[in-house]
Amino acid sequence: QKEVEQNSGPLSVPEGAIASLNCTYSDRGSQSFFWYRQYSGKSPELIMFIYSNGDKEDGRFTAQLNKASQYVSLLIRDSQPSDSATYLCAVLPQGGGNKLTFGTGTQLKVEL
Amino acid sequence: GAVVSQHPSWVICKSGTSVKIECRSLDFQATTMFWYRQFPKQSLMLMATSNEGSKATYEQGVEKDKFLINHASLTLSTLTVTSAHPEDSSFYICSARRLAGLRGYNEQFFGPGTRLTVL
């Protein structure tokens, strides 16, 4: 079982819709969770982080964490074509020091 | 956010040569830097953790004699790919960890990446 799992996609949503990206992780003791956006040929950039159960909102982005289900998601409201990218979920495992474990990413396509 | 630079942004070299990639944190001190490799359509794979003033910690399966890491200062880490071969062609990305500030967590900032092509 992979430590951090994501559906590779592509996930296609129409412009203006809500995009929902999901991630599950295997280490129940994981502490912090991060969502990165990576455009093709570019390096990742941090969008959100969350470490408490529940929702965290930042502009059009909402991160949701459910530690009991070992599940973290990212919602993008009012999706724009510029949101088209690969979204990487990263987890800071328990006892993992500073080392983030990344999922393989979900490719999002926002269509006009 | 903080800025991390990498140089060069791309390099093409002949098989058997060595290539050095620099990673700099421009506006903060980074006691820890990370080196990742990413093959097409795959996720980031951590190669090593670089701590200022000490030896790097390599992930399982990464040859430390082939991928030399030097973290000589709080703002600079270098990765040297020695005797590069075509299978080493990849996108190499560094990240620098900034200690927790007002946000309350240790954030990692990624450099723009270096695309290495070995002929």
Tab-separated table of C-alpha atoms in Angstrom:
chain	number	residue	atom	x	y	z
A	1	GLN	CA	0.000	0.000	0.000
A	2	LYS	CA	1.343	3.397	-0.954
A	3	GLU	CA	1.847	5.806	1.894
A	4	VAL	CA	-0.033	8.622	0.189
A	5	GLU	CA	-2.555	7.821	-2.503
A	6	GLN	CA	-4.210	10.053	-5.040
A	7	ASN	CA	-6.236	9.374	-8.139
A	8	SER	CA	-3.997	10.339	-11.029
A	9	GLY	CA	-6.892	11.698	-13.082
A	10	PRO	CA	-7.234	13.637	-15.216
A	11	LEU	CA	-10.114	15.252	-13.414
A	12	SER	CA	-12.021	17.482	-15.790
A	13	VAL	CA	-14.371	20.163	-14.526
A	14	PRO	CA	-16.064	23.032	-16.350
A	15	GLU	CA	-15.023	26.577	-15.628
A	16	GLY	CA	-16.820	27.928	-12.582
A	17	ALA	CA	-17.484	24.530	-11.066
A	18	ILE	CA	-16.098	23.087	-7.849
A	19	ALA	CA	-13.138	20.761	-8.233
A	20	SER	CA	-12.715	18.149	-5.522
A	21	LEU	CA	-9.349	16.498	-5.085
A	22	ASN	CA	-8.870	13.628	-2.688
A	23	CYS	CA	-5.968	12.030	-0.870
A	24	THR	CA	-5.660	9.146	1.571
A	25	TYR	CA	-2.686	8.284	3.720
A	26	SER	CA	-1.604	5.186	5.553
A	27	ASP	CA	0.254	6.507	8.597
A	28	ARG	CA	-2.412	7.129	11.209
A	29	GLY	CA	-0.012	9.199	13.264
A	30	SER	CA	0.646	11.723	10.504
A	31	GLN	CA	0.704	15.259	11.789
A	32	SER	CA	0.477	17.754	8.964
A	33	PHE	CA	-0.929	17.745	5.483
A	34	PHE	CA	-0.081	19.905	2.532
A	35	TRP	CA	-1.472	20.578	-0.913
A	36	TYR	CA	0.926	21.680	-3.616
A	37	ARG	CA	0.132	22.795	-7.149
A	38	GLN	CA	2.557	21.901	-9.909
A	39	TYR	CA	2.303	23.261	-13.399
A	40	SER	CA	3.843	21.207	-16.171
A	41	GLY	CA	7.599	21.607	-16.208
A	42	LYS	CA	7.594	23.671	-13.046
A	43	SER	CA	8.297	22.933	-9.410
A	44	PRO	CA	5.552	22.601	-6.781
A	45	GLU	CA	4.138	25.594	-4.948
A	46	LEU	CA	2.331	25.369	-1.647
A	47	ILE	CA	-1.366	26.145	-1.713
A	48	MET	CA	-2.658	25.012	1.660
A	49	PHE	CA	-1.664	23.188	4.766
A	50	ILE	CA	-3.885	21.712	7.460
A	51	TYR	CA	-3.224	19.869	10.682
A	52	SER	CA	-6.540	19.930	12.549
A	53	ASN	CA	-9.649	17.954	11.743
A	54	GLY	CA	-12.243	19.919	9.855
A	55	ASP	CA	-12.148	22.544	7.155
A	56	LYS	CA	-9.695	25.301	6.450
A	57	GLU	CA	-10.548	27.954	3.891
A	58	ASP	CA	-8.235	30.281	2.002
A	59	GLY	CA	-9.844	32.210	-0.810
A	60	ARG	CA	-11.214	29.780	-3.364
A	61	PHE	CA	-9.460	26.853	-1.718
A	62	THR	CA	-10.760	24.722	1.139
A	63	ALA	CA	-8.775	21.903	2.674
A	64	GLN	CA	-10.659	19.236	4.582
A	65	LEU	CA	-9.057	16.796	6.993
A	66	ASN	CA	-10.547	13.699	8.578
A	67	LYS	CA	-7.899	11.926	10.607
A	68	ALA	CA	-10.235	9.096	11.633
A	69	SER	CA	-10.718	8.203	7.985
A	70	GLN	CA	-7.135	9.161	7.085
A	71	TYR	CA	-8.463	11.370	4.371
A	72	VAL	CA	-7.605	14.876	3.231
A	73	SER	CA	-9.200	16.762	0.377
A	74	LEU	CA	-8.875	20.029	-1.488
A	75	LEU	CA	-11.860	21.872	-2.887
A	76	ILE	CA	-11.397	24.578	-5.484
A	77	ARG	CA	-14.417	26.799	-5.926
A	78	ASP	CA	-15.141	28.763	-9.085
A	79	SER	CA	-12.505	26.779	-10.970
A	80	GLN	CA	-10.549	28.715	-13.564
A	81	PRO	CA	-8.537	27.474	-16.549
A	82	SER	CA	-5.450	28.727	-14.724
A	83	ASP	CA	-6.157	26.136	-12.027
A	84	SER	CA	-5.338	23.408	-14.537
A	85	ALA	CA	-2.299	21.692	-13.049
A	86	THR	CA	-1.262	18.644	-11.087
A	87	TYR	CA	-2.117	18.820	-7.415
A	88	LEU	CA	0.173	16.988	-5.033
A	89	CYS	CA	-0.863	15.883	-1.602
A	90	ALA	CA	1.982	15.703	0.896
A	91	VAL	CA	2.007	14.295	4.389
A	92	LEU	CA	4.400	14.764	7.255
A	93	PRO	CA	4.476	11.307	8.828
A	94	GLN	CA	4.706	10.667	12.529
A	95	GLY	CA	8.334	10.436	13.440
A	96	GLY	CA	9.328	11.399	9.937
A	97	GLY	CA	11.165	14.495	11.013
A	98	ASN	CA	11.025	17.009	8.244
A	99	LYS	CA	10.492	14.602	5.375
A	100	LEU	CA	7.341	15.075	3.404
A	101	THR	CA	5.835	12.074	1.647
A	102	PHE	CA	4.187	12.996	-1.617
A	103	GLY	CA	1.355	11.362	-3.486
A	104	THR	CA	1.632	10.900	-7.216
A	105	GLY	CA	-0.648	13.851	-7.856
A	106	THR	CA	-3.996	14.421	-9.508
A	107	GLN	CA	-4.103	16.187	-12.836
A	108	LEU	CA	-6.870	18.764	-12.959
A	109	LYS	CA	-8.204	20.168	-16.204
A	110	VAL	CA	-10.580	23.113	-16.079
A	111	GLU	CA	-12.377	23.403	-19.372
A	112	LEU	CA	-13.906	26.499	-20.900
B	1	GLY	CA	6.500	33.391	0.217
B	2	ALA	CA	10.199	32.866	0.529
B	3	VAL	CA	12.382	32.515	-2.547
B	4	VAL	CA	14.551	29.554	-3.426
B	5	SER	CA	16.648	29.634	-6.559
B	6	GLN	CA	18.334	26.873	-8.511
B	7	HIS	CA	21.085	27.066	-11.045
B	8	PRO	CA	21.219	26.057	-13.788
B	9	SER	CA	17.597	25.762	-14.813
B	10	TRP	CA	18.543	23.219	-17.444
B	11	VAL	CA	21.696	21.426	-18.509
B	12	ILE	CA	22.625	19.025	-21.266
B	13	CYS	CA	25.783	17.026	-20.826
B	14	LYS	CA	27.611	14.058	-22.266
B	15	SER	CA	27.555	10.696	-20.584
B	16	GLY	CA	30.360	10.339	-18.062
B	17	THR	CA	30.615	13.992	-17.122
B	18	SER	CA	29.711	15.516	-13.774
B	19	VAL	CA	27.080	18.182	-13.259
B	20	LYS	CA	26.717	20.510	-10.281
B	21	ILE	CA	23.362	22.010	-9.349
B	22	GLU	CA	23.114	24.854	-6.850
B	23	CYS	CA	20.204	25.584	-4.562
B	24	ARG	CA	20.026	28.880	-2.710
B	25	SER	CA	17.565	30.289	-0.220
B	26	LEU	CA	17.545	33.972	-1.082
B	27	ASP	CA	15.769	35.640	1.827
B	28	PHE	CA	15.972	33.202	4.714
B	29	GLN	CA	18.405	30.824	6.322
B	30	ALA	CA	17.762	27.175	5.685
B	31	THR	CA	19.313	24.718	8.079
B	32	THR	CA	17.742	21.915	6.116
B	33	MET	CA	17.407	21.505	2.385
B	34	PHE	CA	15.971	18.606	0.457
B	35	TRP	CA	16.807	17.228	-2.966
B	36	TYR	CA	14.120	15.572	-5.039
B	37	ARG	CA	14.045	13.921	-8.415
B	38	GLN	CA	10.997	13.731	-10.600
B	39	PHE	CA	10.651	11.590	-13.706
B	40	PRO	CA	7.961	12.430	-16.282
B	41	LYS	CA	4.435	11.888	-15.022
B	42	GLN	CA	5.716	10.655	-11.676
B	43	SER	CA	5.705	12.209	-8.251
B	44	LEU	CA	8.557	13.772	-6.394
B	45	MET	CA	11.012	11.277	-4.978
B	46	LEU	CA	13.136	12.441	-2.097
B	47	MET	CA	16.788	11.716	-2.733
B	48	ALA	CA	18.439	13.172	0.329
B	49	THR	CA	18.137	15.559	3.226
B	50	SER	CA	20.907	18.089	3.496
B	51	ASN	CA	21.774	19.662	6.828
B	52	GLU	CA	24.104	22.625	7.072
B	53	GLY	CA	27.495	21.627	8.308
B	54	SER	CA	26.904	17.909	8.380
B	55	LYS	CA	26.696	14.968	6.017
B	56	ALA	CA	23.585	14.518	3.984
B	57	THR	CA	21.137	11.746	4.779
B	58	TYR	CA	20.328	9.711	1.692
B	59	GLU	CA	17.158	7.809	1.027
B	60	GLN	CA	17.287	4.102	0.441
B	61	GLY	CA	18.457	3.259	-3.043
B	62	VAL	CA	20.171	6.589	-3.692
B	63	GLU	CA	23.920	6.242	-4.243
B	64	LYS	CA	25.700	8.760	-2.074
B	65	ASP	CA	28.903	8.458	-4.091
B	66	LYS	CA	27.058	9.284	-7.270
B	67	PHE	CA	24.949	12.132	-5.940
B	68	LEU	CA	27.268	14.288	-3.863
B	69	ILE	CA	25.586	16.821	-1.636
B	70	ASN	CA	27.303	19.705	0.083
B	71	HIS	CA	25.459	22.105	2.374
B	72	ALA	CA	28.266	24.522	3.072
B	73	SER	CA	26.241	27.452	4.342
B	74	LEU	CA	22.790	28.302	5.628
B	75	THR	CA	21.767	29.521	2.198
B	76	LEU	CA	23.490	27.165	-0.216
B	77	SER	CA	23.335	23.455	-0.952
B	78	THR	CA	24.811	21.793	-4.016
B	79	LEU	CA	24.061	18.502	-5.697
B	80	THR	CA	26.707	17.027	-7.965
B	81	VAL	CA	25.715	14.212	-10.259
B	82	THR	CA	28.982	12.388	-10.889
B	83	SER	CA	29.640	10.374	-14.026
B	84	ALA	CA	26.162	11.093	-15.306
B	85	HIS	CA	24.438	8.576	-17.542
B	86	PRO	CA	21.280	8.863	-19.640
B	87	GLU	CA	19.220	7.190	-16.914
B	88	ASP	CA	20.096	10.122	-14.648
B	89	SER	CA	18.172	12.442	-16.939
B	90	SER	CA	15.420	13.895	-14.809
B	91	PHE	CA	13.997	16.999	-13.206
B	92	TYR	CA	15.928	17.763	-10.022
B	93	ILE	CA	14.205	19.986	-7.498
B	94	CYS	CA	15.513	21.319	-4.220
B	95	SER	CA	13.513	22.682	-1.349
B	96	ALA	CA	14.539	24.668	1.678
B	97	ARG	CA	12.914	24.501	5.054
B	98	ARG	CA	12.159	27.709	6.857
B	99	LEU	CA	11.713	27.317	10.573
B	100	ALA	CA	8.277	27.939	12.049
B	101	GLY	CA	7.351	31.552	12.244
B	102	LEU	CA	3.999	33.197	12.671
B	103	ARG	CA	2.343	30.436	10.696
B	104	GLY	CA	3.480	27.946	13.303
B	105	TYR	CA	4.845	25.314	11.006
B	106	ASN	CA	8.054	24.575	9.209
B	107	GLU	CA	7.342	25.436	5.601
B	108	GLN	CA	9.210	24.009	2.667
B	109	PHE	CA	9.833	26.258	-0.304
B	110	PHE	CA	10.732	24.682	-3.594
B	111	GLY	CA	13.250	25.889	-6.097
B	112	PRO	CA	12.261	26.121	-9.770
B	113	GLY	CA	13.993	22.872	-10.641
B	114	THR	CA	16.838	21.855	-12.923
B	115	ARG	CA	16.176	19.726	-15.956
B	116	LEU	CA	19.138	17.454	-16.629
B	117	THR	CA	19.531	15.695	-19.940
B	118	VAL	CA	22.419	13.285	-20.333
B	119	LEU	CA	23.227	12.335	-23.888
